[in-house]
Amino acid sequence: MTEEAEANAAQAKPAVSVVGPGDGETIVLGTTRMRVLEDGSHTGHRLAIAESVLAPHTQGPPQHRHAQHDEGFYILSGTVRFTVGDEDHDATAGTLVMVSPGTPHTFANLTDQPAVMLSTFTPDLYVQYFRDLQEVLAGGRPLTPQANIDAMSRYATAPATDLA
């Protein structure tokens, strides 16, 4: 086999990414701790996955809509309240919530126990939003509603102001 053929064969092998229990990028946003398991760099930017731990009594973001990506939430433990438009859904362990582009949504942990969820973003567009919010906090600036809206707008996301 020629060097060129060997190089092509090596590139044709499917890539495997393994993220162990202590691995992944950690993003802390107030009372929420997120561990990015896949930021899109191993999936051709088609998919990102993150694990989030929401402390008790954690409010989520303002209700918002994504224009360009689907977002999925699989509850691993605890209870997470999802508000979709004017409807509330209390999701417990084993529940999957899928949010299509254009659907207004938010979430919160209203209980006295932590909640853990696995989130997917297809495509991976939205992971950088969380990094941007962490940078705001790391820079000593408060995470104001306007700072949140500014960050959202960079990732085809807008507050659902008609539901405020």
mmCIF file of C-alpha atoms in Angstrom:
data_model
loop_
_atom_site.group_PDB
_atom_site.id
_atom_site.type_symbol
_atom_site.label_atom_id
_atom_site.label_comp_id
_atom_site.label_asym_id
_atom_site.label_seq_id
_atom_site.Cartn_x
_atom_site.Cartn_y
_atom_site.Cartn_z
ATOM 1 C CA MET A 1 0.000 0.000 0.000
ATOM 2 C CA THR A 2 1.369 3.433 -0.916
ATOM 3 C CA GLU A 3 1.762 6.193 1.660
ATOM 4 C CA GLU A 4 -1.107 8.092 0.057
ATOM 5 C CA ALA A 5 -3.393 5.046 0.205
ATOM 6 C CA GLU A 6 -2.449 4.458 3.868
ATOM 7 C CA ALA A 7 -3.211 8.082 4.710
ATOM 8 C CA ASN A 8 -6.586 7.858 2.965
ATOM 9 C CA ALA A 9 -7.397 4.587 4.763
ATOM 10 C CA ALA A 10 -6.522 6.156 8.123
ATOM 11 C CA GLN A 11 -8.819 9.112 7.399
ATOM 12 C CA ALA A 12 -11.647 6.782 6.354
ATOM 13 C CA LYS A 13 -11.739 5.102 9.794
ATOM 14 C CA PRO A 14 -14.544 6.435 11.958
ATOM 15 C CA ALA A 15 -13.286 8.663 14.743
ATOM 16 C CA VAL A 16 -14.126 7.701 18.306
ATOM 17 C CA SER A 17 -14.298 10.185 21.142
ATOM 18 C CA VAL A 18 -14.311 8.883 24.712
ATOM 19 C CA VAL A 19 -15.034 11.283 27.575
ATOM 20 C CA GLY A 20 -14.528 9.745 31.005
ATOM 21 C CA PRO A 21 -16.393 10.595 34.219
ATOM 22 C CA GLY A 22 -13.880 13.282 35.225
ATOM 23 C CA ASP A 23 -13.299 14.616 31.732
ATOM 24 C CA GLY A 24 -14.929 17.312 29.643
ATOM 25 C CA GLU A 25 -14.973 21.075 29.786
ATOM 26 C CA THR A 26 -16.622 22.525 32.904
ATOM 27 C CA ILE A 27 -18.708 25.687 32.678
ATOM 28 C CA VAL A 28 -20.110 27.190 35.882
ATOM 29 C CA LEU A 29 -22.985 29.653 35.579
ATOM 30 C CA GLY A 30 -24.169 30.652 39.025
ATOM 31 C CA THR A 31 -25.926 27.650 40.556
ATOM 32 C CA THR A 32 -25.644 25.560 37.376
ATOM 33 C CA ARG A 33 -22.595 23.426 36.643
ATOM 34 C CA MET A 34 -22.285 22.180 33.075
ATOM 35 C CA ARG A 35 -19.869 19.569 31.756
ATOM 36 C CA VAL A 36 -19.473 19.704 27.977
ATOM 37 C CA LEU A 37 -19.102 16.110 26.815
ATOM 38 C CA GLU A 38 -19.053 16.915 23.092
ATOM 39 C CA ASP A 39 -18.697 20.435 21.735
ATOM 40 C CA GLY A 40 -19.200 19.451 18.110
ATOM 41 C CA SER A 41 -15.513 19.082 17.296
ATOM 42 C CA HIS A 42 -15.855 15.282 16.915
ATOM 43 C CA THR A 43 -19.222 15.315 15.117
ATOM 44 C CA GLY A 44 -18.575 17.684 12.247
ATOM 45 C CA HIS A 45 -20.514 20.255 14.327
ATOM 46 C CA ARG A 46 -23.752 18.287 13.859
ATOM 47 C CA LEU A 47 -24.219 17.524 17.570
ATOM 48 C CA ALA A 48 -23.105 18.779 20.982
ATOM 49 C CA ILE A 49 -23.850 17.138 24.332
ATOM 50 C CA ALA A 50 -23.611 18.533 27.858
ATOM 51 C CA GLU A 51 -24.448 17.308 31.344
ATOM 52 C CA SER A 52 -25.887 19.977 33.649
ATOM 53 C CA VAL A 53 -26.386 19.919 37.391
ATOM 54 C CA LEU A 54 -28.981 22.421 38.560
ATOM 55 C CA ALA A 55 -28.784 23.219 42.261
ATOM 56 C CA PRO A 56 -32.044 23.321 44.239
ATOM 57 C CA HIS A 57 -34.188 26.384 43.477
ATOM 58 C CA THR A 58 -32.282 27.255 40.290
ATOM 59 C CA GLN A 59 -34.103 29.469 37.821
ATOM 60 C CA GLY A 60 -33.215 28.918 34.193
ATOM 61 C CA PRO A 61 -32.863 31.414 31.376
ATOM 62 C CA PRO A 62 -35.705 33.649 30.259
ATOM 63 C CA GLN A 63 -38.126 31.870 27.947
ATOM 64 C CA HIS A 64 -36.530 31.934 24.496
ATOM 65 C CA ARG A 65 -36.613 30.533 20.961
ATOM 66 C CA HIS A 66 -33.802 29.035 18.899
ATOM 67 C CA ALA A 67 -33.966 29.717 15.167
ATOM 68 C CA GLN A 68 -31.369 27.213 13.999
ATOM 69 C CA HIS A 69 -31.069 24.275 16.357
ATOM 70 C CA ASP A 70 -32.997 21.587 18.155
ATOM 71 C CA GLU A 71 -32.386 21.185 21.861
ATOM 72 C CA GLY A 72 -32.983 17.998 23.810
ATOM 73 C CA PHE A 73 -33.045 17.412 27.565
ATOM 74 C CA TYR A 74 -32.907 13.960 29.167
ATOM 75 C CA ILE A 75 -33.473 14.036 32.918
ATOM 76 C CA LEU A 76 -31.014 11.791 34.756
ATOM 77 C CA SER A 77 -32.113 12.642 38.309
ATOM 78 C CA GLY A 78 -34.365 15.052 40.142
ATOM 79 C CA THR A 79 -37.214 17.060 38.649
ATOM 80 C CA VAL A 80 -36.913 19.871 36.123
ATOM 81 C CA ARG A 81 -39.848 22.152 35.326
ATOM 82 C CA PHE A 82 -40.028 22.983 31.627
ATOM 83 C CA THR A 83 -42.168 25.920 30.590
ATOM 84 C CA VAL A 84 -43.139 25.784 26.933
ATOM 85 C CA GLY A 85 -45.210 28.799 26.016
ATOM 86 C CA ASP A 86 -47.814 28.926 28.778
ATOM 87 C CA GLU A 87 -47.642 25.212 29.665
ATOM 88 C CA ASP A 88 -45.579 23.708 32.489
ATOM 89 C CA HIS A 89 -44.205 20.168 32.379
ATOM 90 C CA ASP A 90 -42.489 18.606 35.405
ATOM 91 C CA ALA A 91 -39.931 16.185 33.986
ATOM 92 C CA THR A 92 -38.542 13.484 36.272
ATOM 93 C CA ALA A 93 -35.716 10.974 35.806
ATOM 94 C CA GLY A 94 -36.107 9.075 32.545
ATOM 95 C CA THR A 95 -38.009 11.872 30.764
ATOM 96 C CA LEU A 96 -36.874 13.275 27.418
ATOM 97 C CA VAL A 97 -37.930 16.771 26.365
ATOM 98 C CA MET A 98 -37.213 17.782 22.749
ATOM 99 C CA VAL A 99 -37.530 21.424 21.700
ATOM 100 C CA SER A 100 -37.738 22.215 17.982
ATOM 101 C CA PRO A 101 -36.534 25.500 16.480
ATOM 102 C CA GLY A 102 -39.003 28.323 17.056
ATOM 103 C CA THR A 103 -40.566 26.782 20.184
ATOM 104 C CA PRO A 104 -40.524 29.081 23.241
ATOM 105 C CA HIS A 105 -39.083 27.345 26.299
ATOM 106 C CA THR A 106 -37.234 27.601 29.578
ATOM 107 C CA PHE A 107 -36.525 25.324 32.519
ATOM 108 C CA ALA A 108 -35.911 25.515 36.270
ATOM 109 C CA ASN A 109 -35.284 23.299 39.264
ATOM 110 C CA LEU A 110 -37.946 24.379 41.761
ATOM 111 C CA THR A 111 -37.277 21.522 44.198
ATOM 112 C CA ASP A 112 -35.125 21.103 47.293
ATOM 113 C CA GLN A 113 -32.925 18.508 45.522
ATOM 114 C CA PRO A 114 -30.337 18.899 42.748
ATOM 115 C CA ALA A 115 -31.405 17.901 39.253
ATOM 116 C CA VAL A 116 -29.132 16.447 36.577
ATOM 117 C CA MET A 117 -29.902 16.499 32.873
ATOM 118 C CA LEU A 118 -28.166 15.616 29.655
ATOM 119 C CA SER A 119 -28.657 18.193 26.910
ATOM 120 C CA THR A 120 -28.173 17.874 23.172
ATOM 121 C CA PHE A 121 -27.780 20.671 20.646
ATOM 122 C CA THR A 122 -28.155 19.901 16.944
ATOM 123 C CA PRO A 123 -26.201 21.451 15.425
ATOM 124 C CA ASP A 124 -23.612 22.337 18.071
ATOM 125 C CA LEU A 125 -24.218 26.087 17.694
ATOM 126 C CA TYR A 126 -25.318 26.790 21.267
ATOM 127 C CA VAL A 127 -22.333 25.496 23.284
ATOM 128 C CA GLN A 128 -20.444 28.726 22.645
ATOM 129 C CA TYR A 129 -23.333 30.674 24.213
ATOM 130 C CA PHE A 130 -22.568 29.050 27.579
ATOM 131 C CA ARG A 131 -18.877 29.801 27.175
ATOM 132 C CA ASP A 132 -19.744 33.433 26.455
ATOM 133 C CA LEU A 133 -21.843 33.680 29.631
ATOM 134 C CA GLN A 134 -19.004 32.207 31.665
ATOM 135 C CA GLU A 135 -16.660 34.832 30.185
ATOM 136 C CA VAL A 136 -19.033 37.597 31.326
ATOM 137 C CA LEU A 137 -18.877 36.267 34.887
ATOM 138 C CA ALA A 138 -15.122 35.634 34.751
ATOM 139 C CA GLY A 139 -14.633 39.238 33.638
ATOM 140 C CA GLY A 140 -16.305 40.396 36.852
ATOM 141 C CA ARG A 141 -19.395 41.651 35.061
ATOM 142 C CA PRO A 142 -22.873 40.725 36.273
ATOM 143 C CA LEU A 143 -24.954 38.363 34.220
ATOM 144 C CA THR A 144 -27.724 40.843 33.545
ATOM 145 C CA PRO A 145 -30.771 40.088 31.394
ATOM 146 C CA GLN A 146 -29.254 42.298 28.679
ATOM 147 C CA ALA A 147 -25.925 40.429 28.787
ATOM 148 C CA ASN A 148 -27.865 37.188 28.401
ATOM 149 C CA ILE A 149 -29.901 38.557 25.477
ATOM 150 C CA ASP A 150 -26.743 39.882 23.808
ATOM 151 C CA ALA A 151 -25.100 36.451 24.055
ATOM 152 C CA MET A 152 -28.248 34.667 22.816
ATOM 153 C CA SER A 153 -28.455 36.911 19.764
ATOM 154 C CA ARG A 154 -25.033 35.728 18.578
ATOM 155 C CA TYR A 155 -26.398 32.173 18.321
ATOM 156 C CA ALA A 156 -29.702 32.625 16.471
ATOM 157 C CA THR A 157 -31.682 32.786 19.704
ATOM 158 C CA ALA A 158 -34.046 35.453 20.986
ATOM 159 C CA PRO A 159 -36.142 35.941 24.106
ATOM 160 C CA ALA A 160 -39.808 35.013 23.741
ATOM 161 C CA THR A 161 -40.877 38.560 24.592
ATOM 162 C CA ASP A 162 -44.492 37.851 23.616
ATOM 163 C CA LEU A 163 -44.660 35.542 26.653
ATOM 164 C CA ALA A 164 -43.008 37.840 29.206
#
